[in-house]
Short mmCIF file of C-alpha atoms (C1' of nucleotides) in Angstrom, two decimals:
data_model
loop_
_atom_site.label_atom_id
_atom_site.label_comp_id
_atom_site.label_asym_id
_atom_site.label_seq_id
_atom_site.Cartn_x
_atom_site.Cartn_y
_atom_site.Cartn_z
CA MET A 837 100.13 130.11 74.93
CA SER A 838 99.54 128.11 78.09
CA PRO A 839 102.32 125.69 78.90
CA ALA A 840 101.92 121.97 78.78
CA VAL A 841 99.51 120.68 81.38
CA GLU A 842 100.71 117.80 83.46
CA SER A 843 98.71 114.62 83.32
CA GLY A 844 97.35 114.82 86.84
CA ASP A 845 95.15 117.74 85.93
CA VAL A 846 93.69 115.99 82.93
CA VAL A 847 92.41 113.17 85.11
CA ASP A 848 90.64 115.67 87.31
CA ASP A 849 89.25 117.56 84.35
CA VAL A 850 87.82 114.50 82.65
CA ARG A 851 86.49 113.12 85.91
CA ARG A 852 84.73 116.37 86.69
CA ALA A 853 83.34 116.51 83.17
CA ILE A 854 81.85 113.05 83.65
CA PHE A 855 80.43 113.94 87.06
CA GLU A 856 78.85 117.12 85.80
CA GLY A 857 77.28 115.38 82.86
CA ASP A 858 79.31 117.06 80.15
CA PHE A 859 80.20 113.55 79.07
CA VAL A 860 77.23 111.21 79.13
CA PRO A 861 77.45 107.43 79.63
CA GLY A 862 78.33 105.63 76.45
CA GLN A 863 79.90 108.69 74.89
CA ARG A 864 83.17 108.04 73.11
CA LEU A 865 86.21 109.79 74.49
CA ILE A 866 88.59 110.42 71.61
CA GLU A 867 92.13 111.12 72.63
CA VAL A 868 92.92 113.97 70.25
CA ASP A 869 89.61 115.68 70.99
CA LEU A 870 90.26 115.60 74.71
CA SER A 871 93.82 116.78 74.23
CA THR A 872 92.64 119.90 72.38
CA GLN A 873 89.70 120.46 74.74
CA PHE A 874 91.87 120.35 77.85
CA HIS A 875 95.04 121.77 76.29
CA ALA A 876 97.06 118.70 77.11
CA SER A 877 99.23 116.30 75.20
CA ARG A 878 97.80 113.10 73.83
CA ALA A 879 100.06 111.13 76.13
CA SER A 880 98.62 112.89 79.14
CA VAL A 881 95.10 112.18 77.98
CA ARG A 882 96.00 108.58 77.33
CA SER A 883 97.45 108.21 80.80
CA ALA A 884 94.37 109.86 82.28
CA LEU A 885 92.08 107.43 80.46
CA VAL A 886 94.03 104.46 81.78
CA GLN A 887 93.71 105.84 85.28
CA LEU A 888 89.98 106.55 84.93
CA ALA A 889 89.46 103.07 83.56
CA GLY A 890 91.04 101.81 86.77
CA GLU A 891 88.54 103.87 88.72
CA GLY A 892 85.72 102.28 86.76
CA LEU A 893 84.56 105.57 85.28
CA VAL A 894 85.46 104.82 81.69
CA GLU A 895 85.66 101.66 79.66
CA ARG A 896 88.60 101.00 77.38
CA ILE A 897 88.60 98.44 74.59
CA GLN A 898 91.72 97.45 72.71
CA ASN A 899 92.10 99.49 69.53
CA ARG A 900 88.60 100.87 69.95
CA GLY A 901 89.17 103.67 72.37
CA ALA A 902 87.46 104.72 75.56
CA ARG A 903 83.90 105.61 76.41
CA VAL A 904 82.10 106.74 79.53
CA ARG A 905 80.97 103.66 81.36
CA ALA A 906 77.24 103.25 81.89
CA VAL A 907 76.27 101.57 85.14
CA SER A 908 73.10 99.54 84.96
CA LEU A 909 70.48 99.53 87.67
CA ASP A 910 71.59 96.07 88.73
CA GLU A 911 75.14 97.29 89.11
CA ALA A 912 74.01 100.38 91.01
CA VAL A 913 72.28 98.06 93.44
CA GLU A 914 75.43 95.99 93.86
CA ILE A 915 77.46 99.12 94.42
CA SER A 916 75.05 100.28 97.07
CA GLU A 917 75.14 96.89 98.75
CA VAL A 918 78.89 97.12 99.11
CA ARG A 919 78.55 100.71 100.27
CA MET A 920 76.08 99.48 102.86
CA VAL A 921 78.50 97.13 104.55
CA VAL A 922 81.55 99.36 104.24
CA GLU A 923 79.79 102.47 105.52
CA GLY A 924 78.38 100.24 108.25
CA LEU A 925 81.95 99.46 109.23
CA CYS A 926 82.76 103.17 109.24
CA ALA A 927 79.77 103.92 111.45
CA ALA A 928 80.89 101.28 113.92
CA LYS A 929 84.44 102.64 113.99
CA ALA A 930 83.11 106.18 114.31
CA ALA A 931 81.11 105.18 117.36
CA GLN A 932 84.30 103.87 118.93
CA ARG A 933 86.60 106.72 118.00
CA ALA A 934 84.53 109.90 117.98
CA SER A 935 85.76 112.79 120.13
CA GLU A 936 83.36 115.07 121.95
CA GLN A 937 84.01 117.59 119.23
CA ASP A 938 83.00 115.04 116.61
CA LEU A 939 79.81 114.23 118.45
CA ALA A 940 78.94 117.92 118.62
CA THR A 941 79.41 118.19 114.86
CA LEU A 942 77.16 115.20 114.28
CA ARG A 943 74.48 116.54 116.59
CA GLY A 944 74.65 119.85 114.76
CA ILE A 945 74.07 118.14 111.42
CA ALA A 946 71.13 116.25 112.92
CA THR A 947 69.57 119.47 114.16
CA ASP A 948 70.03 121.16 110.81
CA MET A 949 68.53 118.15 109.06
CA ARG A 950 65.39 118.38 111.13
CA ALA A 951 65.14 122.07 110.30
CA ALA A 952 65.68 121.46 106.58
CA VAL A 953 62.92 118.85 106.48
CA ASP A 954 60.58 121.16 108.40
CA ALA A 955 61.31 123.94 105.94
CA GLY A 956 60.92 121.58 103.00
CA ASP A 957 64.37 122.58 101.75
CA VAL A 958 65.34 119.57 99.66
CA LEU A 959 68.63 121.01 98.48
CA ALA A 960 69.83 121.88 101.97
CA TYR A 961 68.83 118.42 103.19
CA SER A 962 70.72 116.81 100.34
CA GLU A 963 73.83 118.76 101.26
CA LEU A 964 73.45 117.84 104.93
CA ASN A 965 73.05 114.20 103.90
CA ARG A 966 76.36 114.44 102.08
CA ARG A 967 77.97 116.08 105.09
CA LEU A 968 76.69 113.49 107.52
CA HIS A 969 78.09 110.58 105.54
CA ALA A 970 81.35 112.43 104.99
CA THR A 971 81.66 113.23 108.68
CA VAL A 972 81.06 109.64 109.72
CA ARG A 973 83.75 108.49 107.31
CA SER A 974 86.13 111.16 108.51
CA VAL A 975 85.59 110.27 112.16
CA ALA A 976 86.01 106.57 111.44
CA ASP A 977 89.49 107.40 110.12
CA GLN A 978 89.63 104.31 107.92
CA SER A 979 91.74 105.27 104.94
CA VAL A 980 91.18 102.01 103.07
CA ALA A 981 87.43 102.01 103.53
CA ASP A 982 87.43 105.67 102.56
CA ALA A 983 89.24 104.97 99.30
CA VAL A 984 86.88 102.12 98.47
CA LEU A 985 83.85 104.32 99.09
CA ASP A 986 85.28 107.11 96.97
CA ARG A 987 85.68 104.74 94.07
CA LEU A 988 82.18 103.38 94.44
CA ARG A 989 80.56 106.78 94.81
CA GLY A 990 82.22 107.94 91.63
CA GLN A 991 80.60 105.14 89.70
CA ASN A 992 77.00 105.74 90.62
CA VAL A 993 77.01 109.44 91.34
CA ARG A 994 74.28 109.74 88.74
CA HIS A 995 71.97 107.30 90.51
CA GLN A 996 72.65 108.97 93.85
CA TYR A 997 71.82 112.38 92.58
CA ARG A 998 68.43 111.45 91.20
CA LEU A 999 67.48 109.77 94.45
CA ALA A 1000 67.53 112.94 96.51
CA LEU A 1001 64.94 114.54 94.27
CA LEU A 1002 62.27 111.92 94.96
CA PRO A 1003 59.33 113.59 96.68
CA GLY A 1004 58.89 112.46 100.26
CA ARG A 1005 62.32 110.85 100.33
CA ALA A 1006 63.57 113.17 103.06
CA SER A 1007 60.83 112.32 105.53
CA VAL A 1008 61.71 108.64 105.11
CA SER A 1009 65.44 109.02 105.56
CA LEU A 1010 65.41 111.65 108.31
CA PRO A 1011 64.62 109.26 111.19
CA GLN A 1012 67.25 106.86 109.82
CA HIS A 1013 69.86 109.59 109.82
CA LEU A 1014 68.88 110.66 113.33
CA GLU A 1015 69.22 107.08 114.55
CA ILE A 1016 72.71 106.88 113.08
CA VAL A 1017 73.77 110.03 114.91
CA GLU A 1018 72.14 108.89 118.12
CA ALA A 1019 73.83 105.50 118.02
CA ILE A 1020 77.24 107.02 117.43
CA CYS A 1021 76.70 109.54 120.24
CA ALA A 1022 75.77 106.62 122.48
CA ARG A 1023 79.09 105.05 121.43
CA ASP A 1024 77.24 101.88 120.52
CA ALA A 1025 79.22 100.47 117.61
CA GLY A 1026 76.84 97.62 116.88
CA ARG A 1027 73.83 99.87 116.89
CA ALA A 1028 75.59 102.46 114.72
CA GLU A 1029 76.48 99.82 112.15
CA ALA A 1030 72.94 98.45 112.17
CA ALA A 1031 71.50 101.95 111.76
CA MET A 1032 73.77 102.76 108.84
CA ARG A 1033 72.95 99.48 107.17
CA ALA A 1034 69.24 99.98 107.67
CA HIS A 1035 69.52 103.40 106.11
CA LEU A 1036 71.38 102.17 103.05
CA ALA A 1037 69.09 99.16 102.73
CA SER A 1038 66.29 101.67 102.45
CA VAL A 1039 68.23 103.50 99.77
CA ILE A 1040 68.66 100.26 97.85
CA GLU A 1041 64.94 99.55 98.03
CA THR A 1042 64.24 102.97 96.60
CA LEU A 1043 66.74 102.72 93.75
CA PRO A 1044 64.43 100.89 91.30
CA GLN A 1045 61.84 103.66 91.67
CA VAL A 1046 64.21 106.22 90.28
CA GLY A 1047 64.84 103.99 87.28
CA SER A 1048 67.84 103.83 85.03
CA PRO A 1049 69.42 107.22 84.38
CA ALA A 1050 69.29 106.52 80.66
CA ASP A 1051 65.53 107.05 80.44
CA ALA A 1052 65.35 110.50 81.94
CA MET B 533 113.53 88.71 67.86
CA SER B 534 110.19 88.71 69.64
CA PRO B 535 107.83 91.40 68.39
CA ALA B 536 106.68 94.31 70.48
CA VAL B 537 104.65 93.24 73.48
CA GLU B 538 101.39 95.04 74.01
CA SER B 539 100.95 96.94 77.22
CA GLY B 540 98.37 94.61 78.73
CA ASP B 541 100.95 91.94 79.18
CA VAL B 542 103.36 94.25 80.92
CA VAL B 543 100.81 95.00 83.63
CA ASP B 544 100.40 91.30 84.28
CA ASP B 545 104.14 90.70 84.23
CA VAL B 546 104.92 93.44 86.73
CA ARG B 547 101.98 92.51 88.93
CA ARG B 548 103.09 88.90 89.02
CA ALA B 549 106.65 89.96 89.76
CA ILE B 550 105.41 91.94 92.75
CA PHE B 551 103.23 89.08 93.97
CA GLU B 552 106.03 86.58 93.69
CA GLY B 553 108.43 88.81 95.53
CA ASP B 554 110.79 89.50 92.65
CA PHE B 555 110.11 93.15 93.40
CA VAL B 556 110.13 93.89 97.11
CA PRO B 557 108.20 96.74 98.77
CA GLY B 558 110.01 100.03 98.47
CA GLN B 559 112.03 98.91 95.49
CA ARG B 560 112.28 101.47 92.73
CA LEU B 561 110.77 100.53 89.41
CA ILE B 562 112.78 102.25 86.69
CA GLU B 563 110.99 102.48 83.39
CA VAL B 564 113.85 101.65 81.07
CA ASP B 565 114.95 98.73 83.25
CA LEU B 566 111.47 97.24 83.17
CA SER B 567 111.22 97.80 79.44
CA THR B 568 114.36 95.77 78.81
CA GLN B 569 113.45 93.14 81.39
CA PHE B 570 110.01 92.53 79.90
CA HIS B 571 110.92 93.28 76.27
CA ALA B 572 108.41 96.11 76.03
CA SER B 573 108.52 99.73 75.03
CA ARG B 574 108.94 102.39 77.64
CA ALA B 575 105.48 103.73 76.83
CA SER B 576 103.95 100.35 77.61
CA VAL B 577 105.81 100.19 80.91
CA ARG B 578 104.75 103.69 81.75
CA SER B 579 101.11 102.89 81.06
CA ALA B 580 101.41 99.74 83.14
CA LEU B 581 102.82 101.69 86.07
CA VAL B 582 99.93 104.15 85.93
CA GLN B 583 97.52 101.25 85.99
CA LEU B 584 99.26 99.49 88.85
CA ALA B 585 99.32 102.74 90.79
CA GLY B 586 95.55 102.78 90.38
CA GLU B 587 95.42 99.29 91.82
CA GLY B 588 97.42 100.46 94.81
CA LEU B 589 100.32 98.14 94.10
CA VAL B 590 102.88 100.79 93.24
CA GLU B 591 103.39 104.35 94.31
CA ARG B 592 104.20 107.03 91.77
CA ILE B 593 105.63 110.41 92.63
CA GLN B 594 105.94 113.24 90.15
CA ASN B 595 109.36 113.29 88.53
CA ARG B 596 110.61 110.72 90.99
CA GLY B 597 109.38 107.53 89.48
CA ALA B 598 107.55 104.54 90.81
CA ARG B 599 108.26 102.13 93.61
CA VAL B 600 106.54 99.07 95.00
CA ARG B 601 104.16 100.23 97.67
CA ALA B 602 104.76 98.93 101.17
CA VAL B 603 101.64 98.31 103.20
CA SER B 604 102.08 98.81 106.92
CA LEU B 605 100.61 96.51 109.51
CA ASP B 606 98.01 99.15 110.36
CA GLU B 607 96.96 99.32 106.76
CA ALA B 608 96.86 95.55 106.47
CA VAL B 609 94.47 95.54 109.40
CA GLU B 610 92.27 98.14 107.74
CA ILE B 611 92.29 96.17 104.51
CA SER B 612 91.25 93.06 106.36
CA GLU B 613 88.48 94.94 108.14
CA VAL B 614 87.01 95.99 104.84
CA ARG B 615 87.47 92.47 103.52
CA MET B 616 85.60 91.24 106.58
CA VAL B 617 82.44 93.18 105.86
CA VAL B 618 82.52 92.71 102.09
CA GLU B 619 83.17 88.97 102.26
CA GLY B 620 80.46 88.86 104.88
CA LEU B 621 78.12 90.34 102.32
CA CYS B 622 79.23 87.73 99.79
CA ALA B 623 78.61 84.93 102.28
CA ALA B 624 75.10 86.23 102.92
CA LYS B 625 74.36 86.45 99.19
CA ALA B 626 75.87 83.02 98.65
CA ALA B 627 73.53 81.56 101.23
CA GLN B 628 70.60 83.01 99.31
CA ARG B 629 71.70 82.07 95.82
CA ALA B 630 73.61 78.81 96.04
CA SER B 631 72.42 75.95 93.85
CA GLU B 632 72.52 72.36 95.04
CA GLN B 633 75.59 71.94 92.88
CA ASP B 634 77.25 74.86 94.68
CA LEU B 635 76.44 73.40 98.07
CA ALA B 636 77.97 70.10 97.01
CA THR B 637 81.16 71.90 96.01
CA LEU B 638 81.31 73.70 99.35
CA ARG B 639 80.73 70.49 101.30
CA GLY B 640 83.48 68.86 99.28
CA ILE B 641 85.91 71.60 100.22
CA ALA B 642 84.90 71.26 103.88
CA THR B 643 85.59 67.54 103.78
CA ASP B 644 88.96 68.03 102.14
CA MET B 645 89.84 70.68 104.70
CA ARG B 646 89.22 68.31 107.57
CA ALA B 647 91.39 65.73 105.86
CA ALA B 648 94.18 68.22 105.23
CA VAL B 649 94.24 69.27 108.88
CA ASP B 650 94.23 65.65 110.00
CA ALA B 651 97.15 64.96 107.70
CA GLY B 652 98.93 68.11 108.82
CA ASP B 653 99.24 69.21 105.20
CA VAL B 654 99.57 72.98 105.59
CA LEU B 655 100.02 73.65 101.90
CA ALA B 656 96.92 71.72 100.88
CA TYR B 657 94.92 73.46 103.58
CA SER B 658 96.12 76.84 102.39
CA GLU B 659 95.03 76.02 98.87
CA LEU B 660 91.63 74.82 100.11
CA ASN B 661 91.28 78.01 102.10
CA ARG B 662 91.81 79.98 98.91
CA ARG B 663 89.31 77.80 97.08
CA LEU B 664 86.65 78.16 99.77
CA HIS B 665 86.78 81.94 99.73
CA ALA B 666 86.85 82.00 95.94
CA THR B 667 83.86 79.67 95.75
CA VAL B 668 81.81 81.76 98.16
CA ARG B 669 82.54 84.85 96.10
CA SER B 670 81.72 83.06 92.89
CA VAL B 671 78.41 81.77 94.23
CA ALA B 672 77.50 85.18 95.60
CA ASP B 673 77.78 86.48 92.02
CA GLN B 674 78.48 90.04 93.13
CA SER B 675 80.71 91.54 90.50
CA VAL B 676 81.28 94.81 92.34
CA ALA B 677 82.16 93.18 95.63
CA ASP B 678 84.36 90.77 93.71
CA ALA B 679 86.30 93.59 92.09
CA VAL B 680 86.75 95.35 95.43
CA LEU B 681 88.05 92.18 97.04
CA ASP B 682 90.46 91.54 94.18
CA ARG B 683 91.97 94.96 94.62
CA LEU B 684 92.29 94.55 98.35
CA ARG B 685 93.79 91.09 98.15
CA GLY B 686 96.43 92.33 95.77
CA GLN B 687 97.60 94.87 98.29
CA ASN B 688 98.21 92.60 101.23
CA VAL B 689 98.99 89.35 99.52
CA ARG B 690 102.25 89.35 101.43
CA HIS B 691 100.59 89.54 104.83
CA GLN B 692 98.10 86.85 103.82
CA TYR B 693 100.78 84.49 102.73
CA ARG B 694 102.76 84.64 105.93
CA LEU B 695 99.62 84.01 107.96
CA ALA B 696 99.06 80.53 106.61
CA LEU B 697 102.47 79.41 107.81
CA LEU B 698 101.76 80.13 111.47
CA PRO B 699 101.89 76.86 113.40
CA GLY B 700 98.52 75.83 114.75
CA ARG B 701 96.71 78.37 112.57
CA ALA B 702 94.82 75.67 110.69
CA SER B 703 93.27 74.11 113.76
CA VAL B 704 91.94 77.52 114.77
CA SER B 705 90.45 78.41 111.41
CA LEU B 706 89.09 74.99 110.49
CA PRO B 707 85.96 75.16 112.69
CA GLN B 708 85.36 78.70 111.44
CA HIS B 709 85.51 77.53 107.84
CA LEU B 710 83.22 74.62 108.60
CA GLU B 711 80.70 76.95 110.23
CA ILE B 712 80.70 79.14 107.11
CA VAL B 713 79.96 76.17 104.88
CA GLU B 714 77.30 74.88 107.26
CA ALA B 715 75.54 78.23 107.45
CA ILE B 716 75.47 78.60 103.67
CA CYS B 717 74.18 75.06 103.26
CA ALA B 718 71.44 75.92 105.76
CA ARG B 719 70.65 78.91 103.54
CA ASP B 720 70.87 81.12 106.58
CA ALA B 721 72.18 84.42 105.21
CA GLY B 722 72.54 86.12 108.57
CA ARG B 723 74.41 83.20 110.06
CA ALA B 724 76.64 82.91 107.00
CA GLU B 725 77.57 86.57 107.21
CA ALA B 726 78.23 86.30 110.94
CA ALA B 727 80.39 83.21 110.42
CA MET B 728 82.45 84.86 107.69
CA ARG B 729 82.93 87.95 109.80
CA ALA B 730 83.93 85.94 112.82
CA HIS B 731 86.48 84.10 110.72
CA LEU B 732 88.04 87.26 109.35
CA ALA B 733 87.93 88.93 112.75
CA SER B 734 90.06 86.04 113.92
CA VAL B 735 92.42 86.64 111.00
CA ILE B 736 92.71 90.29 111.98
CA GLU B 737 93.53 89.38 115.56
CA THR B 738 96.28 87.12 114.32
CA LEU B 739 97.81 89.64 111.94
CA PRO B 740 99.99 91.42 114.53
CA GLN B 741 101.61 88.09 115.46
CA VAL B 742 102.99 87.65 112.01
CA GLY B 743 104.46 91.13 112.18
CA SER B 744 105.40 93.45 109.40
CA PRO B 745 106.74 91.66 106.33
CA ALA B 746 109.72 93.98 106.34
CA ASP B 747 111.37 92.29 109.32
CA ALA B 748 111.45 88.78 107.95
"C1'" DG C 1489 67.68 95.45 45.87
"C1'" DG C 1490 70.89 92.98 48.79
"C1'" DC C 1491 75.53 91.38 49.78
"C1'" DG C 1492 80.42 90.82 49.68
"C1'" DC C 1493 84.50 93.61 49.28
"C1'" DA C 1494 88.03 96.86 48.70
"C1'" DA C 1495 89.60 101.65 49.45
"C1'" DG C 1496 89.76 105.51 52.44
"C1'" DG C 1497 89.41 107.96 56.67
"C1'" DA C 1498 89.52 108.01 61.56
"C1'" DT C 1499 91.46 106.47 65.74
"C1'" DT C 1500 94.41 104.02 68.69
"C1'" DG C 1501 99.06 101.77 69.68
"C1'" DT C 1502 104.03 102.17 69.43
"C1'" DC C 1503 108.41 104.11 69.05
"C1'" DA C 1504 112.51 107.05 69.23
"C1'" DA C 1505 114.26 111.40 70.28
"C1'" DC C 1506 114.25 115.54 73.03
"C1'" DA C 1507 113.36 118.48 77.20
"C1'" DA C 1508 112.93 118.96 82.14
"C1'" DT C 1509 113.72 117.43 86.62
"C1'" DT C 1510 115.95 115.09 90.28
"C1'" DT C 1511 119.94 112.85 92.33
"C1'" DC C 1512 124.52 112.14 93.34
"C1'" DG C 1513 129.35 113.08 93.39
"C1'" DT C 1514 132.93 116.58 93.50
"C1'" DC C 1515 135.25 120.56 94.49
"C1'" DC C 1516 135.96 124.87 96.72
"C1'" DG C 1517 135.93 127.97 100.64
"C1'" DC C 1518 135.99 128.21 105.47
"C1'" DG D 876 137.03 118.31 108.47
"C1'" DC D 877 132.57 120.28 106.95
"C1'" DG D 878 128.87 122.72 104.50
"C1'" DG D 879 127.29 124.56 100.29
"C1'" DA D 880 127.44 125.43 95.32
"C1'" DC D 881 128.30 123.53 90.92
"C1'" DG D 882 127.92 120.04 87.36
"C1'" DA D 883 127.30 115.55 85.38
"C1'" DA D 884 124.64 111.39 85.29
"C1'" DA D 885 120.34 109.20 85.76
"C1'" DT D 886 115.54 109.26 85.28
"C1'" DT D 887 111.12 110.88 84.19
"C1'" DG D 888 107.92 113.85 81.27
"C1'" DT D 889 106.64 115.37 76.63
"C1'" DT D 890 106.36 115.67 71.78
"C1'" DG D 891 105.79 114.35 67.10
"C1'" DA D 892 105.76 110.98 63.72
"C1'" DC D 893 104.78 106.43 62.14
"C1'" DA D 894 102.46 101.80 62.16
"C1'" DA D 895 98.45 98.98 63.12
"C1'" DT D 896 93.70 98.51 63.61
"C1'" DC D 897 88.89 99.51 63.15
"C1'" DC D 898 84.90 101.67 60.99
"C1'" DT D 899 82.60 103.74 57.01
"C1'" DT D 900 81.60 104.42 52.33
"C1'" DG D 901 81.06 103.37 47.77
"C1'" DC D 902 81.43 99.96 44.15
"C1'" DG D 903 80.73 95.76 41.67
"C1'" DC D 904 78.38 91.47 41.51
"C1'" DC D 905 74.69 88.26 42.19
#
DNA sequence: GGCGCAAGGATTGTCAACAATTTCGTCCGC
DNA sequence: GCGGACGAAATTGTTGACAATCCTTGCGCC
């Protein structure tokens, strides 16, 4: 028999289950069910649900239990608007703080992005997109902004995911990504922030096209 | 004897105690002590601590308990930088969405601010400052940005508070506040965002002068 | 047939006791 | 006098049971 699992793992398990779609928005999360599913005590599950509610991933109502929170399209737009300004801040800081090594990494991602678009490899481009944003945040070295972005990304991971699959999306965002890299390499903070904001503004404009994740 | 207190109240009680300085940064928060102090069960306290850890107000270490989190000056600066861009977003949205009624409220606050500075009433000015920022956020009607700002404000409430007491601070920030109101009343989103950012940039510059709250 | 209503099941909230871990003081050997 | 091992106290983590609440189902009544 496996020993008792400490609560920290349960949070990760449930969070991953939500991310991977094992738990769909609106689905009830019943404490005893989760405790058997993840081999944890009910107290651990309970603590995990409180924590996930704080992250905005689940919704808890007094005496009625928890369910996976569904984010509406309107809310996804608001989330992306906040992301826009905060990632803009990160881009500006990155332009100020990047080492030569960092710039080389960014240029490498830019090159690979071009290649992925040429090859029509949507999946590779999507991964590079993730890496570019992650690298900018890492270079910016803003722990608070980073934490805020993590929280926000968790909430509309579903919307994000569907966006990358839109046909022709890559050819629109590629020049925006290249401009971000170029601005940072030029160490122009203002231009880097503007480029990042322009890119995410474009993402926001595209969001309604992908529709609400409910009607898949 | 008062009946058992539900956990929701404990969160508020502890949060308020931290805000009001009853619990100082670094202070250990022992579960049984809190449960007697707030007439709650240990489970409620425990749940409250998990929640507050999610809000970034307390720090919890495995098997070592919880303590009030101390935010360094560097972190306070980072928090304010994020606040700068997010409140900038709110100011821009407010400029787009404000009703005539909203504009009247803002102009009223501006008038009162001038009067408070003339009268040298620091406390009244501080309260008006709070009201101005709250009104802008309310008019912007951005629930996500609002939640982010609430979280951030909770973490450096101590730094904020000390700032208002700096002599001569009001005369510096008054024109900035007036410019924010003017820009919103002109329905100029770009100018409103720039004004809000300039104001908070000024706050950030001033932060080091107030020093770390530890050495009071 | 529709509607109020009570009983039952399902689920969450609370509590007290127990186990595990850390911390602190003490004592022994050097 | 000092460092390390031992042990007790303090504190957190976990468990199981019980109480409170909500939802469903079936019944009687209009």
